[in-house]
CSV table of C-alpha atoms and ligand atoms in Angstrom, one decimal:
chain,number,residue,atom,x,y,z
A,1,MET,CA,142.4,209.5,166.1
A,2,ASP,CA,140.2,208.8,163.0
A,3,LEU,CA,140.0,205.3,161.6
A,4,GLU,CA,139.2,205.7,157.9
A,5,ILE,CA,136.7,203.5,156.1
A,6,GLY,CA,136.0,203.1,152.4
A,7,LEU,CA,132.5,202.2,151.4
A,8,LEU,CA,131.9,200.3,148.2
A,9,GLY,CA,128.2,200.9,147.2
A,10,CYS,CA,125.7,203.3,148.8
A,11,GLY,CA,122.3,201.8,148.2
A,12,THR,CA,119.8,200.4,150.7
A,13,VAL,CA,122.5,198.9,153.0
A,14,GLY,CA,125.3,201.4,152.3
A,15,ALA,CA,123.2,204.4,153.2
A,16,GLY,CA,122.2,202.7,156.5
A,17,VAL,CA,125.9,202.1,157.2
A,18,VAL,CA,126.9,205.7,156.6
A,19,SER,CA,124.2,206.9,159.0
A,20,LEU,CA,124.9,204.3,161.7
A,21,VAL,CA,128.7,204.7,161.6
A,22,ARG,CA,128.1,208.4,162.2
A,23,ARG,CA,125.7,207.7,165.0
A,24,ARG,CA,128.1,205.4,166.8
A,25,ALA,CA,131.4,207.0,166.1
A,26,GLY,CA,131.6,208.8,169.5
A,27,LYS,CA,130.8,205.6,171.4
A,28,VAL,CA,133.5,203.7,169.5
A,29,ALA,CA,136.0,206.4,170.1
A,30,ASP,CA,135.3,206.3,173.8
A,31,MET,CA,135.7,202.5,173.8
A,32,THR,CA,138.7,202.2,171.6
A,33,GLY,CA,140.4,205.6,171.1
A,34,SER,CA,139.7,205.3,167.4
A,35,ARG,CA,136.8,207.2,165.7
A,36,PRO,CA,135.5,205.4,162.6
A,37,VAL,CA,134.8,207.8,159.7
A,38,VAL,CA,133.5,206.9,156.2
A,39,LYS,CA,136.1,208.7,154.1
A,40,THR,CA,135.2,207.7,150.6
A,41,ILE,CA,132.1,206.1,149.0
A,42,LEU,CA,132.2,204.3,145.6
A,43,VAL,CA,129.0,204.5,143.5
A,44,ARG,CA,128.0,204.4,139.8
A,45,ASN,CA,125.9,207.6,139.8
A,46,LEU,CA,127.3,210.6,141.5
A,47,ASP,CA,124.0,212.6,141.3
A,48,LYS,CA,121.6,210.1,142.9
A,49,ASN,CA,119.8,211.1,146.1
A,50,ARG,CA,120.9,208.6,148.7
A,51,GLY,CA,118.6,209.5,151.6
A,52,VAL,CA,121.6,210.3,153.8
A,53,THR,CA,123.7,213.4,154.0
A,54,PHE,CA,127.4,213.6,153.6
A,55,GLU,CA,129.8,215.9,151.8
A,56,HIS,CA,129.5,215.3,148.0
A,57,GLU,CA,133.3,215.2,147.6
A,58,ARG,CA,133.3,211.9,149.5
A,59,LEU,CA,131.6,210.2,146.5
A,60,THR,CA,133.7,208.7,143.7
A,61,THR,CA,133.3,206.4,140.7
A,62,ARG,CA,136.9,205.3,140.8
A,63,PRO,CA,137.5,202.1,142.9
A,64,ASP,CA,141.2,202.9,143.3
A,65,ASP,CA,140.3,206.0,145.4
A,66,ILE,CA,139.4,203.4,148.1
A,67,LEU,CA,141.4,200.3,147.2
A,68,ARG,CA,144.7,202.2,146.8
A,69,ASP,CA,144.2,204.8,149.6
A,70,GLU,CA,146.8,203.9,152.2
A,71,ASP,CA,144.9,205.7,154.9
A,72,ILE,CA,141.9,203.5,154.5
A,73,GLN,CA,142.1,200.5,156.9
A,74,ILE,CA,138.6,199.0,156.5
A,75,VAL,CA,136.7,198.5,153.3
A,76,ILE,CA,132.9,197.8,153.5
A,77,GLU,CA,131.4,196.2,150.5
A,78,THR,CA,127.7,196.7,149.9
A,79,ILE,CA,127.6,196.5,146.1
A,80,GLY,CA,126.2,193.0,145.9
A,81,GLY,CA,126.6,190.2,143.3
A,82,ILE,CA,129.7,188.5,142.2
A,83,GLU,CA,131.6,191.0,140.0
A,84,PRO,CA,133.0,193.6,140.5
A,85,ALA,CA,132.5,193.0,144.2
A,86,LYS,CA,134.8,190.0,144.2
A,87,THR,CA,137.7,191.7,142.4
A,88,TYR,CA,137.4,194.8,144.7
A,89,ILE,CA,137.4,192.7,147.9
A,90,LEU,CA,140.4,190.6,146.8
A,91,GLU,CA,142.3,193.7,145.9
A,92,ALA,CA,141.4,195.4,149.2
A,93,LEU,CA,142.7,192.3,151.1
A,94,ARG,CA,145.9,192.1,149.0
A,95,ASN,CA,146.4,195.8,149.8
A,96,GLY,CA,146.3,195.0,153.5
A,97,LYS,CA,142.8,196.3,154.2
A,98,HIS,CA,140.2,194.5,156.4
A,99,VAL,CA,136.9,193.8,154.7
A,100,VAL,CA,133.3,193.8,156.0
A,101,THR,CA,130.7,192.6,153.5
A,102,ALA,CA,126.9,191.9,153.4
A,103,ASN,CA,127.3,189.9,150.2
A,104,LYS,CA,125.8,186.4,150.7
A,105,ASP,CA,125.9,185.6,146.9
A,106,LEU,CA,129.7,186.1,147.0
A,107,ILE,CA,130.5,184.5,150.3
A,108,ALA,CA,128.4,181.4,149.6
A,109,VAL,CA,130.3,180.8,146.3
A,110,HIS,CA,133.7,182.3,146.8
A,111,GLY,CA,133.9,182.4,150.6
A,112,PRO,CA,136.8,179.9,150.9
A,113,GLU,CA,139.0,181.8,148.4
A,114,ILE,CA,138.3,185.1,150.0
A,115,LEU,CA,139.1,183.8,153.5
A,116,ARG,CA,142.3,182.2,152.2
A,117,VAL,CA,143.5,185.5,150.6
A,118,ALA,CA,142.6,187.3,153.9
A,119,GLU,CA,144.6,184.8,155.9
A,120,GLU,CA,147.6,185.1,153.5
A,121,ASN,CA,147.5,188.9,153.9
A,122,HIS,CA,147.0,188.9,157.7
A,123,VAL,CA,143.7,190.8,157.5
A,124,SER,CA,140.1,190.0,158.5
A,125,VAL,CA,137.0,189.4,156.5
A,126,LEU,CA,133.7,189.6,158.4
A,127,PHE,CA,130.2,189.0,157.0
A,128,GLU,CA,127.6,188.9,159.8
A,129,ALA,CA,125.2,190.8,157.6
A,130,ALA,CA,125.3,188.2,154.8
A,131,VAL,CA,122.9,185.9,156.6
A,132,GLY,CA,119.8,187.0,158.6
A,133,GLY,CA,120.2,190.8,158.4
A,134,ALA,CA,120.2,192.1,161.9
A,135,ILE,CA,120.1,188.7,163.6
A,136,PRO,CA,123.5,187.6,165.0
A,137,LEU,CA,124.0,184.2,163.5
A,138,VAL,CA,127.6,184.0,162.1
A,139,GLY,CA,129.1,185.4,165.4
A,140,PRO,CA,127.2,183.0,167.7
A,141,LEU,CA,128.0,180.0,165.5
A,142,LYS,CA,131.7,180.8,165.1
A,143,GLU,CA,132.3,182.2,168.7
A,144,ASN,CA,129.7,181.6,171.4
A,145,LEU,CA,128.7,178.1,170.3
A,146,THR,CA,132.1,176.7,169.5
A,147,ALA,CA,132.0,174.5,172.6
A,148,ASN,CA,129.2,172.5,170.9
A,149,GLU,CA,128.9,169.9,168.3
A,150,VAL,CA,126.1,171.6,166.3
A,151,THR,CA,123.8,168.8,164.9
A,152,ASP,CA,120.8,170.7,163.5
A,153,LEU,CA,120.1,174.0,161.8
A,154,LYS,CA,116.5,174.8,160.8
A,155,GLY,CA,115.6,178.2,159.6
A,156,ILE,CA,113.3,180.6,157.8
A,157,ILE,CA,116.1,182.6,156.2
A,158,ASN,CA,114.4,184.3,153.3
A,159,GLY,CA,112.1,187.2,154.2
A,160,THR,CA,110.5,187.5,150.7
A,161,THR,CA,109.1,184.0,150.7
A,162,ASN,CA,108.1,184.2,154.3
A,163,PHE,CA,106.2,187.4,153.5
A,164,ILE,CA,104.5,185.7,150.5
A,165,LEU,CA,103.5,182.6,152.4
A,166,SER,CA,102.3,184.7,155.4
A,167,GLU,CA,100.1,186.8,153.1
A,168,MET,CA,98.8,183.6,151.4
A,169,THR,CA,97.9,182.3,154.9
A,170,SER,CA,96.3,185.5,156.4
A,171,ARG,CA,94.5,186.8,153.2
A,172,HIS,CA,93.7,183.4,151.5
A,173,ILE,CA,95.3,184.6,148.3
A,174,ASP,CA,97.3,182.7,145.7
A,175,PHE,CA,101.0,182.8,145.2
A,176,GLU,CA,100.9,185.2,142.2
A,177,GLU,CA,98.8,187.8,144.1
A,178,ALA,CA,101.0,187.6,147.2
A,179,LEU,CA,104.1,188.0,145.0
A,180,ALA,CA,102.7,191.1,143.4
A,181,MET,CA,102.0,192.6,146.9
A,182,ALA,CA,105.6,191.7,147.9
A,183,GLN,CA,106.9,193.5,144.8
A,184,GLU,CA,104.8,196.5,145.4
A,185,LEU,CA,106.0,196.9,149.0
A,186,GLY,CA,109.7,196.4,147.9
A,187,TYR,CA,110.0,193.0,149.6
A,188,ALA,CA,110.6,191.2,146.3
A,189,GLU,CA,112.7,192.2,143.2
A,190,SER,CA,111.1,192.6,139.8
A,191,ASP,CA,112.8,189.3,139.0
A,192,PRO,CA,112.0,187.3,142.1
A,193,SER,CA,113.4,184.0,141.1
A,194,SER,CA,116.4,183.9,143.4
A,195,ASP,CA,114.0,184.3,146.4
A,196,VAL,CA,111.0,182.3,145.3
A,197,ASP,CA,113.0,179.4,143.8
A,198,GLY,CA,114.9,178.9,147.0
A,199,LEU,CA,118.4,180.0,145.8
A,200,ASP,CA,118.8,182.9,148.2
A,201,ALA,CA,117.9,180.7,151.2
A,202,ALA,CA,120.3,177.9,149.9
A,203,ARG,CA,123.2,180.4,149.7
A,204,LYS,CA,122.6,181.4,153.3
A,205,LEU,CA,122.4,177.7,154.3
A,206,VAL,CA,125.8,177.2,152.6
A,207,ILE,CA,127.3,179.9,154.8
A,208,LEU,CA,125.6,178.8,158.0
A,209,SER,CA,126.3,175.1,157.6
A,210,SER,CA,129.9,175.6,156.6
A,211,ILE,CA,130.5,177.4,159.9
A,212,ALA,CA,128.2,175.3,162.1
A,213,PHE,CA,129.5,171.9,160.8
A,214,GLN,CA,133.1,173.1,160.3
A,215,THR,CA,133.3,171.9,156.7
A,216,GLU,CA,133.2,173.3,153.2
A,217,VAL,CA,129.7,173.2,151.8
A,218,HIS,CA,128.8,174.0,148.1
A,219,LEU,CA,125.6,175.3,146.6
A,220,THR,CA,125.3,172.1,144.6
A,221,ASP,CA,125.2,170.0,147.8
A,222,ILE,CA,121.8,171.4,148.7
A,223,ARG,CA,118.5,170.0,147.5
A,224,ILE,CA,116.5,173.1,146.6
A,225,GLU,CA,112.8,173.5,146.0
A,226,GLY,CA,111.0,176.8,145.8
A,227,ILE,CA,107.5,177.9,146.6
A,228,ARG,CA,106.0,178.6,143.2
A,229,HIS,CA,103.9,175.4,143.2
A,230,VAL,CA,102.4,176.0,146.6
A,231,ARG,CA,98.7,177.0,146.1
A,232,ALA,CA,96.3,178.9,148.3
A,233,LYS,CA,94.5,175.6,148.8
A,234,ASP,CA,97.6,173.9,150.2
A,235,VAL,CA,97.9,176.7,152.7
A,236,ARG,CA,94.2,176.3,153.6
A,237,TYR,CA,94.4,172.5,153.9
A,238,ALA,CA,97.6,172.8,156.0
A,239,ASP,CA,95.7,175.3,158.3
A,240,GLU,CA,92.8,172.9,158.6
A,241,LEU,CA,95.2,170.1,159.6
A,242,GLY,CA,97.0,172.3,162.2
A,243,TYR,CA,100.1,173.4,160.2
A,244,VAL,CA,101.5,176.4,158.5
A,245,ILE,CA,103.7,176.2,155.3
A,246,LYS,CA,107.2,177.8,155.5
A,247,LEU,CA,110.2,177.7,153.2
A,248,LEU,CA,112.5,175.8,155.6
A,249,ALA,CA,116.3,175.5,155.2
A,250,VAL,CA,117.5,172.5,157.0
A,251,GLY,CA,121.1,171.3,157.7
A,252,ARG,CA,121.8,168.2,159.7
A,253,ASP,CA,125.0,166.6,160.8
A,254,HIS,CA,124.4,162.8,161.2
A,255,GLY,CA,127.7,161.9,162.9
A,256,GLY,CA,129.8,163.2,160.0
A,257,GLU,CA,127.4,162.9,157.1
A,258,LEU,CA,125.4,166.0,156.2
A,259,THR,CA,121.9,166.4,154.7
A,260,LEU,CA,121.1,169.9,153.4
A,261,ALA,CA,117.8,171.0,151.9
A,262,VAL,CA,115.7,174.1,151.3
A,263,ARG,CA,112.0,173.3,150.6
A,264,PRO,CA,108.5,174.2,151.5
A,265,THR,CA,107.5,172.3,154.6
A,266,LEU,CA,104.5,172.0,156.8
A,267,ILE,CA,105.2,173.1,160.3
A,268,PRO,CA,102.9,172.3,163.3
A,269,LYS,CA,101.3,175.5,164.6
A,270,VAL,CA,102.7,174.7,168.1
A,271,HIS,CA,106.3,174.8,166.7
A,272,PRO,CA,108.2,178.1,167.5
A,273,LEU,CA,109.1,178.5,163.8
A,274,ALA,CA,105.4,178.5,162.9
A,275,HIS,CA,105.0,182.0,164.5
A,276,VAL,CA,107.8,183.6,162.4
A,277,SER,CA,105.7,185.7,160.0
A,278,ASP,CA,106.0,188.5,157.5
A,279,ALA,CA,109.5,189.4,156.4
A,280,TYR,CA,111.0,188.1,159.7
A,281,ASN,CA,113.7,185.5,159.8
A,282,ALA,CA,114.5,182.8,162.4
A,283,LEU,CA,117.1,180.1,162.9
A,284,TYR,CA,116.7,177.1,165.2
A,285,VAL,CA,120.0,175.6,166.3
A,286,ARG,CA,120.7,172.4,168.3
A,287,GLY,CA,124.0,172.0,170.0
A,288,ASP,CA,125.0,169.0,172.1
A,289,ALA,CA,125.8,171.2,175.2
A,290,ALA,CA,123.6,174.2,174.6
A,291,GLY,CA,120.5,172.2,173.6
A,292,ASP,CA,117.9,174.1,171.5
A,293,LEU,CA,118.3,177.8,170.7
A,294,MET,CA,116.2,180.0,168.5
A,295,PHE,CA,117.4,183.3,166.9
A,296,PHE,CA,114.7,185.7,165.6
A,297,GLY,CA,114.6,189.1,164.1
A,298,ARG,CA,114.6,191.3,161.0
A,299,GLY,CA,116.4,189.6,158.2
A,300,ALA,CA,116.7,192.6,155.8
A,301,GLY,CA,116.2,196.3,155.5
A,302,SER,CA,118.5,199.3,155.6
A,303,MET,CA,119.1,199.8,159.3
A,304,PRO,CA,118.8,196.2,160.4
A,305,THR,CA,121.4,195.1,157.9
A,306,ALA,CA,123.6,198.2,158.8
A,307,SER,CA,123.4,197.0,162.4
A,308,ALA,CA,125.2,193.8,161.5
A,309,VAL,CA,127.7,195.5,159.2
A,310,VAL,CA,128.6,198.2,161.7
A,311,GLY,CA,128.7,195.6,164.5
A,312,ASP,CA,131.5,193.9,162.4
A,313,VAL,CA,133.2,197.2,161.9
A,314,ILE,CA,133.3,197.9,165.7
A,315,SER,CA,134.6,194.3,166.4
A,316,LEU,CA,137.4,195.1,163.9
A,317,VAL,CA,138.2,198.4,165.5
A,318,ARG,CA,138.4,196.6,168.9
A,319,ASN,CA,140.5,193.8,167.5
A,320,LEU,CA,142.9,196.3,165.8
A,321,LYS,CA,143.4,198.0,169.1
A,322,LEU,CA,144.3,194.6,170.6
A,323,GLY,CA,146.5,193.7,167.6
A,324,TYR,CA,144.3,190.7,166.8
A,325,VAL,CA,143.3,189.4,163.4
A,326,ALA,CA,140.4,187.0,162.9
A,327,SER,CA,140.4,185.9,159.2
A,328,SER,CA,139.0,182.4,159.2
A,329,PRO,CA,135.7,181.7,160.9
A,330,ASN,CA,136.1,178.0,160.5
A,331,GLY,CA,139.5,177.0,161.9
A,332,THR,CA,140.4,173.6,160.7
A,333,LEU,CA,137.8,172.2,158.3
A,334,THR,CA,136.8,168.5,158.3
A,335,ALA,CA,135.6,167.0,155.0
A,336,LYS,CA,132.1,165.8,155.5
A,337,PRO,CA,130.2,164.0,152.7
A,338,VAL,CA,126.8,165.5,151.9
A,339,VAL,CA,124.4,162.7,151.2
A,340,ASP,CA,120.8,162.3,150.1
A,341,ARG,CA,119.8,160.0,153.0
A,342,GLU,CA,117.2,157.7,151.6
A,343,ASP,CA,116.3,156.5,155.2
A,344,ASP,CA,115.6,160.0,156.5
A,345,ARG,CA,112.1,159.8,157.9
A,346,TYR,CA,109.4,162.5,157.7
A,347,LYS,CA,105.7,162.6,157.7
A,348,TYR,CA,104.5,163.7,154.2
A,349,TYR,CA,101.6,165.9,152.9
A,350,PHE,CA,100.2,164.7,149.6
A,351,ARG,CA,97.5,166.6,147.6
A,352,LEU,CA,96.1,164.5,144.7
A,353,VAL,CA,93.5,165.4,142.1
A,354,VAL,CA,91.4,162.4,141.1
A,355,HIS,CA,88.4,161.7,138.9
A,356,ASP,CA,85.5,161.5,141.5
A,357,GLN,CA,84.4,157.9,140.9
A,358,PRO,CA,83.6,155.0,143.3
A,359,GLY,CA,86.7,153.0,144.3
A,360,VAL,CA,89.3,155.7,143.7
A,361,PHE,CA,90.1,156.2,147.4
A,362,ALA,CA,90.2,152.4,147.9
A,363,SER,CA,92.9,152.0,145.2
A,364,ILE,CA,94.9,154.9,146.7
A,365,ALA,CA,94.6,153.3,150.2
A,366,GLN,CA,95.7,150.0,148.7
A,367,LEU,CA,98.8,151.5,147.1
A,368,PHE,CA,99.8,153.3,150.3
A,369,GLY,CA,99.2,150.0,152.2
A,370,SER,CA,101.4,147.9,149.9
A,371,ALA,CA,104.2,150.5,150.4
A,372,HIS,CA,103.8,150.2,154.2
A,373,ALA,CA,102.9,153.9,154.3
A,374,SER,CA,100.2,154.5,156.8
A,375,MET,CA,97.9,157.5,156.7
A,376,GLU,CA,97.5,159.8,159.7
A,377,THR,CA,94.9,162.1,158.3
A,378,VAL,CA,92.8,162.2,155.1
A,379,LEU,CA,90.7,165.0,153.7
A,380,GLN,CA,88.5,164.6,150.6
A,381,LYS,CA,87.1,167.7,148.8
A,382,ARG,CA,84.9,167.9,145.7
A,383,VAL,CA,86.3,170.2,143.1
A,384,ASP,CA,84.8,171.3,139.7
A,385,GLY,CA,84.7,169.2,136.6
A,386,GLY,CA,83.9,165.8,138.2
A,387,CYS,CA,87.1,165.8,140.1
A,388,ALA,CA,87.9,165.5,143.8
A,389,GLU,CA,91.0,166.5,145.8
A,390,ILE,CA,92.4,164.0,148.3
A,391,VAL,CA,94.8,165.4,150.9
A,392,ILE,CA,96.8,162.8,152.9
A,393,VAL,CA,99.2,163.3,155.8
A,394,THR,CA,101.1,160.1,156.3
A,395,HIS,CA,102.9,158.8,159.4
A,396,GLU,CA,106.7,158.9,159.1
A,397,LEU,CA,108.0,157.5,155.8
A,398,SER,CA,111.5,157.2,154.4
A,399,THR,CA,112.4,159.4,151.5
A,400,THR,CA,112.6,156.4,149.3
A,401,THR,CA,109.0,155.4,150.2
A,402,ALA,CA,107.7,158.9,149.6
A,403,ARG,CA,109.4,158.9,146.1
A,404,HIS,CA,108.2,155.4,145.3
A,405,LEU,CA,104.6,156.5,146.2
A,406,VAL,CA,104.8,159.5,143.9
A,407,ASP,CA,105.9,157.2,141.0
A,408,GLU,CA,103.3,154.6,141.7
A,409,LEU,CA,100.4,157.1,142.1
A,410,GLN,CA,101.1,158.2,138.4
A,411,HIS,CA,100.0,154.7,137.3
A,412,LEU,CA,96.6,154.9,138.9
A,413,SER,CA,94.0,155.2,136.1
A,414,HIS,CA,91.7,157.6,138.1
A,415,LEU,CA,94.5,159.9,139.2
A,416,GLN,CA,94.6,163.2,137.4
A,417,ALA,CA,97.7,164.7,139.1
A,418,VAL,CA,99.9,164.5,142.2
A,419,GLU,CA,99.8,168.3,142.7
A,420,CYS,CA,101.8,168.8,145.8
A,421,VAL,CA,104.1,166.8,148.1
A,422,MET,CA,105.8,168.4,151.1
A,423,PRO,CA,107.5,167.0,154.2
A,424,VAL,CA,106.0,167.8,157.6
A,425,GLU,CA,108.4,169.0,160.4
A,426,PRO,CA,108.0,167.2,163.7
A,427,VAL,CA,107.0,169.2,166.8
A,428,THR,CA,110.0,168.0,168.7
A,429,GLU,CA,112.5,165.2,168.1
B,1,NAP,N1,118.8,195.2,151.1
B,1,NAP,C1,118.8,194.4,152.1
B,1,NAP,O1,117.9,194.4,153.0
B,1,NAP,C2,120.0,193.4,152.4
B,1,NAP,C3,119.9,192.6,153.5
B,1,NAP,C4,121.0,191.7,153.7
B,1,NAP,C5,122.1,191.7,152.8
B,1,NAP,N2,122.1,192.5,151.7
B,1,NAP,C6,123.2,192.5,150.8
B,1,NAP,O2,123.8,193.8,150.8
B,1,NAP,C7,124.4,194.1,149.5
B,1,NAP,C8,123.8,195.4,149.0
B,1,NAP,O3,122.4,195.3,148.9
B,1,NAP,P1,121.5,196.7,148.7
B,1,NAP,O4,120.1,196.2,148.8
B,1,NAP,O5,122.0,197.8,149.5
B,1,NAP,O6,121.9,197.0,147.1
B,1,NAP,P2,121.5,198.3,146.3
B,1,NAP,O7,120.5,199.1,147.0
B,1,NAP,O8,121.2,197.8,144.9
B,1,NAP,O9,122.9,199.1,146.3
B,1,NAP,C9,124.0,198.8,145.6
B,1,NAP,C10,125.0,199.9,145.6
B,1,NAP,O10,126.1,199.5,144.9
B,1,NAP,C11,126.5,200.5,143.9
B,1,NAP,N3,127.0,199.7,142.8
B,1,NAP,C12,126.5,198.7,142.1
B,1,NAP,N4,127.3,198.3,141.1
B,1,NAP,C13,128.4,199.1,141.2
B,1,NAP,C14,129.6,199.2,140.4
B,1,NAP,N5,129.9,198.3,139.4
B,1,NAP,N6,130.5,200.1,140.8
B,1,NAP,C15,130.3,200.9,141.8
B,1,NAP,N7,129.1,200.9,142.6
B,1,NAP,C16,128.2,200.0,142.2
B,1,NAP,C17,125.2,201.2,143.5
B,1,NAP,O11,125.5,202.4,143.0
B,1,NAP,P3,124.4,203.5,142.5
B,1,NAP,O12,123.6,203.8,143.7
B,1,NAP,O13,125.2,204.7,142.0
B,1,NAP,O14,123.6,202.8,141.4
B,1,NAP,C18,124.5,201.2,144.9
B,1,NAP,O15,124.8,202.3,145.6
B,1,NAP,C19,124.0,192.9,148.7
B,1,NAP,O16,125.1,192.0,148.7
B,1,NAP,C20,122.8,192.3,149.4
B,1,NAP,O17,122.7,190.9,149.1
B,1,NAP,C21,121.0,193.4,151.5
């Protein structure tokens, strides 16, 4: 028996979905007795070449051909963005259809509302592809690891910035050149701000931390810093000191209080996350029973993302056979305050530009000493125009002390600029 699917959008991900559903239909039919078939595909432009073959009459520009078709049981949304995707998904749920989506922007902001409507209508919403592309993250956090109290999430969950930082490291080029390469290769959009300013990683952190910490997390809860200010010289100094720079998304549950941040971070070269290069993604999870786990793989692309979407479709087909509906990934949510913990302790990397004059370093050392901030490593490099660069990696400091140091440094007469300050991730804790 055919199980009919409506596909909203047929771009990079949608085309991969059409081809993978076709490839796996026989296997699913053998497993469940139902053969998934993409019946109707909603697009804007009927004449575009989609790089995948199907009968032209399956295409439509009328959403109702899917949302009001009583034979369609599953709707896959791969349009992206908030509207019209949200309206279509809510209507599909209200019409009793199960939904699979790859849309992180929508789930990060409207996930609770969408899950509530699904629950009210006794249908499922699955969104494995919204975070980490092919890497199973949502499923393990909501199913396989539920016996754990998850305390830590640490991840490289934006492929574009990871590609840019990897190119800056291996080719010794600056941010702008690496960004242009990413755009040429299709890893970055023409407007790259959502990726390079950290928003895309923050949206994924909202989704992951809501599930892992069983609470409702909002985008505004996350301290977000992008990678535009990271220079080739920061990458080079980090390398000299034994680190690589990554845009790290971090979520921690400190016994009921959460800290959530996305920011460029120095990672020791011996840390497993330091080896996650190019457009790959990885997530490091700590559970009280499981210990430390790391998930690694392709975070984007047509077939890797289709792998997660079609995996959700197959779970749905199996569940339908069993008469089971899984609409809420979170179960009962606990309210957990998100705090900016002033006493969180990290080592910090500082890059300062100073006028190259006698006594400058002594005044900086005195300032750090009076803040009880001890230095682990110092590099001093001469630069053009009578200036020098001083790079300091401190021992562990509280966030308050690091902020206080940045403020106090501005008052030093020989200081030209505090150019870059980044936390340093410990090897192990
Ligand atoms: N690309 C990835 O590697 C990746 C990875 C993980 C998650 N995702 C998520 O997957 C989703 C889709 O991404 P994508 O890269 O496949 O996007 P895309 O290539 O831009 O494709 C979007 C598709 O939606 C259709 N569409 C857009 N607006 C529409 C409207 N108003 N009405 C009807 N159809 C409309 C487009 O139709 P036309 O073709 O006719 O213009 C196109 O087929 C997004 O939520 C994205 O965040 C993508």
